[in-house]
XYZ file of C-alpha atoms in Angstrom:
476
model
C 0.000 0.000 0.000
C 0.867 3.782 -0.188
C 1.335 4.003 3.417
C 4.072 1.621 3.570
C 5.850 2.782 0.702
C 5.804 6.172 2.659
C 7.165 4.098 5.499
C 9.513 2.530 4.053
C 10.825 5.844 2.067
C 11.609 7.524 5.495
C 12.969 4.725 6.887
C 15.874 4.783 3.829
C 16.134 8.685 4.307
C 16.231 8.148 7.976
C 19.287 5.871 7.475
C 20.248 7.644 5.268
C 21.197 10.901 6.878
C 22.645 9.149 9.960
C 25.156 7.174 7.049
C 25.654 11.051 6.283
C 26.599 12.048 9.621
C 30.107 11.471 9.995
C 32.125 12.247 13.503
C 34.127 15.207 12.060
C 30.236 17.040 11.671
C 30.560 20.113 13.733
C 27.783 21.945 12.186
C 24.814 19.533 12.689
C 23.242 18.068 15.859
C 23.970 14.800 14.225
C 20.589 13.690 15.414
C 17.092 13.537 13.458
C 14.207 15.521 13.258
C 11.652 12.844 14.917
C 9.226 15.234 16.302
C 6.043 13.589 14.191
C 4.179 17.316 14.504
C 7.148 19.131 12.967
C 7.104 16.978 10.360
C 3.598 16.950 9.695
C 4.451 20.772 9.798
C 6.895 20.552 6.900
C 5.124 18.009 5.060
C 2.152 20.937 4.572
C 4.648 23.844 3.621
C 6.027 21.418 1.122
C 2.477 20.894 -0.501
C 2.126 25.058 -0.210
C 5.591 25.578 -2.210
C 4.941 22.994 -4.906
C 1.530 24.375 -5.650
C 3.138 27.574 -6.188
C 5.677 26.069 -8.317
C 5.190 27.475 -12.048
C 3.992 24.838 -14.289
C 5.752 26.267 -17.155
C 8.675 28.342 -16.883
C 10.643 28.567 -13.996
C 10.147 32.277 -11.897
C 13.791 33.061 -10.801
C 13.914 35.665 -7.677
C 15.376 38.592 -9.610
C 12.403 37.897 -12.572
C 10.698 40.512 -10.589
C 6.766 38.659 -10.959
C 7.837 36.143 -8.438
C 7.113 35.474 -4.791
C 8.871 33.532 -1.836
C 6.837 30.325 -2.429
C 7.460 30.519 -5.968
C 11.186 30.619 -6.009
C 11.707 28.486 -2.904
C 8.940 25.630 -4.769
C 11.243 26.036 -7.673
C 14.372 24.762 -5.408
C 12.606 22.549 -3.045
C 11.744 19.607 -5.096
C 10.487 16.360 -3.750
C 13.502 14.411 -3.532
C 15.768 16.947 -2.184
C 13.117 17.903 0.273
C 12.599 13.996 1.659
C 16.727 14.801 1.695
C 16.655 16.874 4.043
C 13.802 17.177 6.443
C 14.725 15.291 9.010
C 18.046 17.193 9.321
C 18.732 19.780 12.580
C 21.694 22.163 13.157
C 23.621 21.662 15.630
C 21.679 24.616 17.265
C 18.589 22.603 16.995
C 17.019 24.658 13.798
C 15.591 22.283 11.487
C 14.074 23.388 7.895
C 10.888 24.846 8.739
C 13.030 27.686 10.759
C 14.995 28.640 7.173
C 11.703 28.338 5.305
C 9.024 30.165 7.967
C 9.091 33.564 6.138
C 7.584 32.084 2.761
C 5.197 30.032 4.568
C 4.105 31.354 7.669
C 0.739 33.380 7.551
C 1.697 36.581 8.872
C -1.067 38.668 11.129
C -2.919 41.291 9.163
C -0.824 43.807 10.178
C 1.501 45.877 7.792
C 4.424 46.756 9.928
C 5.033 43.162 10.607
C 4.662 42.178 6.672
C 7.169 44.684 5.708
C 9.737 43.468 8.197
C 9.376 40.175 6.991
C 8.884 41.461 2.826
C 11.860 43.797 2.988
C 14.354 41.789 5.604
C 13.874 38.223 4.105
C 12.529 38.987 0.160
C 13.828 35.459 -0.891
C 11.326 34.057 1.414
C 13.944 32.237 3.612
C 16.780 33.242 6.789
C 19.197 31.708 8.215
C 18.697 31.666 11.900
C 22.227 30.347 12.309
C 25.676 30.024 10.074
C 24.916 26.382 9.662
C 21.898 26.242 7.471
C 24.109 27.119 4.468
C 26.180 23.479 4.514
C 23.340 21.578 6.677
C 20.695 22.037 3.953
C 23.074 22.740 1.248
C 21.593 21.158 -1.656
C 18.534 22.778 -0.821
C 20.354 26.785 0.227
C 23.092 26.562 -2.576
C 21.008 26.221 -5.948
C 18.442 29.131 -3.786
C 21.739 31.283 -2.829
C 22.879 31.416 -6.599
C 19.653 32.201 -7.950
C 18.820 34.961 -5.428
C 22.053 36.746 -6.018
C 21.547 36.434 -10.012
C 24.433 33.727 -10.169
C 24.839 30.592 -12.561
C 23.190 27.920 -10.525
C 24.619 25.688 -12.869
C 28.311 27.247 -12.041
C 30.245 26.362 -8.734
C 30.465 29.375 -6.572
C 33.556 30.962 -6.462
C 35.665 32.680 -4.062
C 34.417 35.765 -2.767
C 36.918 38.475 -2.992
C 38.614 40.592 -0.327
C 36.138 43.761 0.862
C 37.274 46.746 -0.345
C 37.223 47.932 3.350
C 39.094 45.739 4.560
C 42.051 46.678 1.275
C 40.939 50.515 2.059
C 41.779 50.231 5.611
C 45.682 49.680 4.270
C 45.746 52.898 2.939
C 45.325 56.726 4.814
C 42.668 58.828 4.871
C 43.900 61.483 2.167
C 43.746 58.538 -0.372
C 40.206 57.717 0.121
C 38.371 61.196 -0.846
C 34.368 61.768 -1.400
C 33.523 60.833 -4.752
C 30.171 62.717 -6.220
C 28.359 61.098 -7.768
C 24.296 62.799 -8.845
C 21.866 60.699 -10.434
C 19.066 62.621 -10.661
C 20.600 66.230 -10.614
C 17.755 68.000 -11.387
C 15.285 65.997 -8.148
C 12.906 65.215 -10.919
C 12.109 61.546 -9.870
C 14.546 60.061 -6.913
C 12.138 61.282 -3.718
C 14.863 58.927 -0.996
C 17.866 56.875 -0.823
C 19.450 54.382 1.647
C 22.448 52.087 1.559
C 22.831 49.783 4.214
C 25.934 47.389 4.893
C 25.596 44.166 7.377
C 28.356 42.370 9.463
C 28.618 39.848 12.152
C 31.720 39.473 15.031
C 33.834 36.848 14.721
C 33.275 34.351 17.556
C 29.967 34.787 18.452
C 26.684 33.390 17.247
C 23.900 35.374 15.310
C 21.783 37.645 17.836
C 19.201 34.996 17.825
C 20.874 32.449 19.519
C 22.296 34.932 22.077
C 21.310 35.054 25.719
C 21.850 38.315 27.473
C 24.870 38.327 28.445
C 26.355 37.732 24.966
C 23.951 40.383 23.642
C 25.113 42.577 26.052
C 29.024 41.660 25.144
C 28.681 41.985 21.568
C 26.679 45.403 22.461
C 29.644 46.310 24.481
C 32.423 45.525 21.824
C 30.938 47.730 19.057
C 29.542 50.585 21.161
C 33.085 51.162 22.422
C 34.548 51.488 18.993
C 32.068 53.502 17.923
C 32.390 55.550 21.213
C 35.818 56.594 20.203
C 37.112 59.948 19.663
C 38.884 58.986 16.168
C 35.207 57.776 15.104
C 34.355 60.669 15.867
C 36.149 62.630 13.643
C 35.753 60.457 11.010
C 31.850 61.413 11.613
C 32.530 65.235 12.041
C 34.493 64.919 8.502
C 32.296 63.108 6.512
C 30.013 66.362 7.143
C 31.864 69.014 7.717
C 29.345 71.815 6.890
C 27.236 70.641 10.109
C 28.392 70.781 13.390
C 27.880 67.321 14.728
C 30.726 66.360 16.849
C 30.153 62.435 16.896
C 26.783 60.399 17.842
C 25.130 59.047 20.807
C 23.793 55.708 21.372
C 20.132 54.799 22.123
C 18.938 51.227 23.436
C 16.037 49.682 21.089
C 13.905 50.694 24.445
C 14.098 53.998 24.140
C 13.471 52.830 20.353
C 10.519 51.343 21.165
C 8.787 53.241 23.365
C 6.213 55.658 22.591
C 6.009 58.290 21.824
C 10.125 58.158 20.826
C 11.420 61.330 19.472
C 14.453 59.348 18.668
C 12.753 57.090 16.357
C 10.502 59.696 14.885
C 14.028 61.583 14.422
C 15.221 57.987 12.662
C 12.065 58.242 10.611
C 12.590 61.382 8.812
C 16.369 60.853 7.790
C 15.447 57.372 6.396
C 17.543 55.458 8.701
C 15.187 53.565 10.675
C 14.851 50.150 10.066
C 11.565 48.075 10.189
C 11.432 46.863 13.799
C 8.648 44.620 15.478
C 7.181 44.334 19.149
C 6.348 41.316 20.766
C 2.961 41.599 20.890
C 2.336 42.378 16.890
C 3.493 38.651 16.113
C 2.697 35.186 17.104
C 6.018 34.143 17.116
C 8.638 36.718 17.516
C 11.003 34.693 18.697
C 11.906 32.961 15.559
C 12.046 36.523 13.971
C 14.623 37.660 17.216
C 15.192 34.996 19.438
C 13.962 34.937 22.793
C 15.592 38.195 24.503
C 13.947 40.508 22.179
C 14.721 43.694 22.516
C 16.908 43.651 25.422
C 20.943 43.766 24.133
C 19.893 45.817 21.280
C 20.313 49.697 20.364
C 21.795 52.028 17.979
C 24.357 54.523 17.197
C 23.020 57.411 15.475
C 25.183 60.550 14.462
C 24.500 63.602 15.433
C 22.764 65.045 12.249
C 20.849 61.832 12.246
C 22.066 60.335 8.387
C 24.350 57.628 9.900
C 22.541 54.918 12.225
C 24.724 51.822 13.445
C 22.050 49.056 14.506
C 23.205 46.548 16.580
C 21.855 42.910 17.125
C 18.738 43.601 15.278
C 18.834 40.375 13.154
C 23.079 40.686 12.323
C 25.641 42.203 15.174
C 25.896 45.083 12.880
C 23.790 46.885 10.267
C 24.999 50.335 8.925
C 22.624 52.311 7.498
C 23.446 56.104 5.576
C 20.803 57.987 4.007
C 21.153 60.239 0.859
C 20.802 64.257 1.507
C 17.576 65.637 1.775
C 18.568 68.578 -0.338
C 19.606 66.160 -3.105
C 18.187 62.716 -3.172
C 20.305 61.137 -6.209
C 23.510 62.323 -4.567
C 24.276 58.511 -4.120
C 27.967 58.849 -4.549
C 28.661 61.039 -1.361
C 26.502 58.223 0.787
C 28.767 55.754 -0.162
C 31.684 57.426 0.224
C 30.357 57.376 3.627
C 29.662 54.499 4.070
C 32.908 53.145 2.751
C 34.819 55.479 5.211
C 32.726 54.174 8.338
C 32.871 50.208 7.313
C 37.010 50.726 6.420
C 37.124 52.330 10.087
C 35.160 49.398 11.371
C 37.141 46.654 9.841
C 40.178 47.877 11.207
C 38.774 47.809 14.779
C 36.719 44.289 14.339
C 36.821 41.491 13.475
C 34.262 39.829 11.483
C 33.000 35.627 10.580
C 34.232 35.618 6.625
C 33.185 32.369 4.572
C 35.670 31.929 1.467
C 32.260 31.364 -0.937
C 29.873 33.021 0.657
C 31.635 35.808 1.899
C 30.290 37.558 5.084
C 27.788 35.481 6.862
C 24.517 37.048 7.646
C 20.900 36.100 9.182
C 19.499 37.119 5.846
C 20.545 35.218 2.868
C 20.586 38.319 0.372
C 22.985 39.221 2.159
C 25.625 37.213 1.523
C 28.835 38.328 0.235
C 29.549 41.908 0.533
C 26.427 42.264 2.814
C 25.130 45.856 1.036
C 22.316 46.779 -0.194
C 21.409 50.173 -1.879
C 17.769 51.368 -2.078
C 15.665 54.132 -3.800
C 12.425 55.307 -3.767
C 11.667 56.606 -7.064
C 8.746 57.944 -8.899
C 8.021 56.808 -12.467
C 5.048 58.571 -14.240
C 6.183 57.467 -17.080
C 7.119 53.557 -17.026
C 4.961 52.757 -14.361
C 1.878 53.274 -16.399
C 3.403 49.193 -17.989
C 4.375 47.535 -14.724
C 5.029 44.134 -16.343
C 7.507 46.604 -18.648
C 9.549 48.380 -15.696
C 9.973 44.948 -14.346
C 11.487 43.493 -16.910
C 13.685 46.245 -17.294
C 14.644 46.338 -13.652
C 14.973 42.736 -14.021
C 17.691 42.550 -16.869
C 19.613 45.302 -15.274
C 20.365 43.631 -11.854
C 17.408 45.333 -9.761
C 14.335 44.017 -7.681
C 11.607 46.103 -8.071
C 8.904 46.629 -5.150
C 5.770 48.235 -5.741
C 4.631 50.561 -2.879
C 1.284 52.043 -2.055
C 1.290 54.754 -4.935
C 1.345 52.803 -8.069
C 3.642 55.490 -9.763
C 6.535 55.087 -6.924
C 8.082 51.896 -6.683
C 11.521 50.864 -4.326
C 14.395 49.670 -6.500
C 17.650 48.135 -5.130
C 20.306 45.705 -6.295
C 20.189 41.694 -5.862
C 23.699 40.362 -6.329
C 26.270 41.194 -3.948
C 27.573 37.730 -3.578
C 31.206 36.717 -5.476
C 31.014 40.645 -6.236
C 33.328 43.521 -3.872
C 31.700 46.646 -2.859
C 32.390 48.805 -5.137
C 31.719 46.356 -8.122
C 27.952 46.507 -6.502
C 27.995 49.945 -6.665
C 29.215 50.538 -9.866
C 26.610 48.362 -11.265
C 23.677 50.089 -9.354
C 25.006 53.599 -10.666
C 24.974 52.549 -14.277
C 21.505 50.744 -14.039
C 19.606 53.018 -12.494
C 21.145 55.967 -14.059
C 19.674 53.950 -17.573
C 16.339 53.583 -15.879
C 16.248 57.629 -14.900
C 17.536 58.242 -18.779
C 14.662 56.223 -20.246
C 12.069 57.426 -17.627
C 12.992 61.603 -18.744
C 13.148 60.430 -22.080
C 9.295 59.163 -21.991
C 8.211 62.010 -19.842
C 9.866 64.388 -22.197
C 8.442 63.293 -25.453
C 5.534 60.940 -24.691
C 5.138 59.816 -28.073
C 3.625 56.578 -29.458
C 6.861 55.575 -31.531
C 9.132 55.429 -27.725
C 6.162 53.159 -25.905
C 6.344 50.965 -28.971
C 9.730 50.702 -29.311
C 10.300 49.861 -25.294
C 7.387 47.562 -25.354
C 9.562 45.453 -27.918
C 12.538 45.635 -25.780
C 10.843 44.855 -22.396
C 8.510 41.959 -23.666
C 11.774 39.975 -25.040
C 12.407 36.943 -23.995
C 15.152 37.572 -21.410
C 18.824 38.046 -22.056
C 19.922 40.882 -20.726
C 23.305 41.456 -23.209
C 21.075 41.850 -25.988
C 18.273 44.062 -24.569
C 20.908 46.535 -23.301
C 22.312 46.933 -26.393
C 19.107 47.415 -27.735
C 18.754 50.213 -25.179
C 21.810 52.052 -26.107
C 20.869 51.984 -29.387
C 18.110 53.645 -28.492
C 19.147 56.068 -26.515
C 21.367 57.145 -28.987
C 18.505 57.588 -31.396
C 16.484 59.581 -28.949
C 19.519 62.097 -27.850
């Protein structure tokens, strides 16, 4: 019968994955997942993700018309699934802990969606380092795909931060670069860049109990406490007289009302956060001590905000002026002075493939991630269009509740440096400003037509930008 086919199937797997565990394992609990309601638990997200699968072609993350359970249903086929589910970490996460963001149904409450949407987009986390070689054959293929990598390709090894190679060289070599892409504040309204780390020797934030928190708080609030951070603060503005930063614990966050956080608000530095009350199950979102070990730095004219152990030890966050929105280069000039300063002082958990380790699997790598909110009269009035085109140039486009503004920021920033990532965002979103003034300007039939031909191509994003040059050059 079925049933004992079943039975007999989990059995194999079962004796399987203990052949598998071998005694030099030091990242599993080299134990099995018996627990017959957690399995039950998987067995029904597995169902959800394959009836999201596409029956035709394949949705890829970056294809910008897919959602978590369609690109982790594209990944988590039947046999790798049965291959895994009965694995644990050796900090007792098993699958449904990686997966819970694309499955879970979240409470009808926005704040909580958009911590979830914008701090886990591929739908999964990593609520410890070893997820990424415990459920490999399940993470790698997802990892690739979500950073716009060959899954077919072996990954390769992720190159030296340009902070850390900065951080070999003085201060005088390093100047501001400026860098305007939307000089005339026609359609860029905000813009963020953000940069995650996480201390060698410790565990992510979610595993921590206090006192660890309340190390790992210590360690990077006294570096950033310092009088040569500082200056390194006072210089990176020095038409404002801020003198350094103070630091605020994610109480004083919290509470309301905060003037701090409202303060946060306005300069576009505030990240989403989430009380314990507005979700079921918080913990698995911040562990158990939630919110106590956690604060942040915040300079003094409020455009530099240095979280710490809000998902990863360390999130950086810089905001673009509010006098000049597209004046992207300056922010991460800033940003590159403040995470060279930082990699000096610390230490942080590198992985030769997958770069710097992070809670949140898009950030892998070089752990930054750059962000505007633009307005597009023009494009947005084809959304499938400006998807596509955000899509072959490297961008994830989100949708926000004005259909003519939309959040764009880059996917890849794995087996790429820092810079690399940045030079790529400049030159595609300086393209999709160009086209976007170049429909608003002319409006005419004969430009609609001809981007509706380039958008609705198949994908292959060599050919479509050269079929965007071209046209560019025809329209200048």
């Amino acid at each position: 019968s079925q049933y004992i086919l079943n039975l007999i199937k989990n059995i194999y797997f079962s004796y399987y994955n203990v052949l598998c565990t071998v005694p030099d394992d030091r990242v599993s609990s080299r134990r099995n997942l018996d627990i017959p309601e957690a399995l039950d638990t998987l067995e029904r997200c597995y169902r959800l993700l394959a009836s999201a699968r596409p029956i035709r072609t394949p949705l890829s993350a970056s294809s910008n018309k897919s959602t978590p359970p369609h690109v982790l249903g594209r990944f988590l086929k039947r046999q790798v699934f049965d291959l895994i589910k009965y694995r644990i970490t050796k900090l007792d996460h098993n699958l449904f802990d990686v997966i819970w963001p694309a499955v879970k149904k979240l409470p009808d409450n926005r704040n909580v969606v958009q911590i979830v949407e914008e701090d886990f987009p591929g739908g999964v986390t990593a609520p410890d380092y070893y997820v990424y070689e415990v459920f490999t054959e399940f993470m790698t293929p997802l990892i690739k795909d979500l950073h716009n990598i060959n899954i077919n390709s072996d990954f390769p090894q992720h190159p030296i931060s340009d902070f850390k190679k900065n951080s070999l060289l003085s201060e005088s070599s390093q100047p501001l670069v400026e860098i305007n892409i939307d000089s005339g504040d026609d359609f860029v309204l905000t813009g963020t860049m953000e940069c995650s780390r996480n201390l060698s020797g410790f565990e992510l934030p979610l595993n921590l109990k206090i006192g660890k928190l309340e190390f790992v708080e210590r360690i990077i609030t006294t570096v950033l406490m310092r009088d040569d951070f500082a200056r390194i603060i006072e210089q990176l503005s020095p038409e404002s007289d801020q003198k350094g930063g103070s630091y605020y614990t994610l109480n004083e966050i919290l509470e309301k009302p905060s003037e701090i956080c409202a303060a946060l608000a306005a300069t576009g530095v505030l990240i989403s956060l989430c009380e314990r009350e507005e979700i079921d199950d918080c913990n698995r979102l911040h562990g158990k001590q939630w919110p106590y070990g956690r604060g942040v730095f915040v300079s003094d004219d409020k455009t530099v905000a240095v979280w710490i152990n809000v998902h990863d030890h360390l999130r950086v966050v810089t905001s673009t002026p509010a006098d000049a929105p597209g004046e992207i280069g300056l922010t991460f000039s800033k940003l590159s002075c403040i995470m060279t300063y930082l990699h000096e002082k610390l230490d942080f958990v590198f992985d030769e493939k997958l770069g710097h380790l992070s809670s949140r699997p898009t950030f892998l790598g070089a752990g930054i991630r750059f962000s505007l909110i633009v307005n597009f009269p023009g494009l947005s009035k084809d959304i499938d269009n400006i998807k596509h085109l955000c899509a072959v140039r490297g961008l994830q486009y989100r949708e926000t509740l004005s259909p003519d503004i939309a959040r764009i920021s880059n996917y890849q920033c794995l087996s790429i440096t820092e810079s690399n990532c940045f030079n790529d965002f400049v030159t595609a979103t300086s393209n999709l400003l160009h086209l976007e003034k170049d429909v608003s300007m002319q409006n005419s039939a004969h430009i609609t037509t001809m981007l509706s031909n380039i958008f609705r191509r198949k994908r292959s994003s060599l050919a479509d930008i050269h079929d965007i040059e071209k046209f560019q050059a025809k329209t200048n």
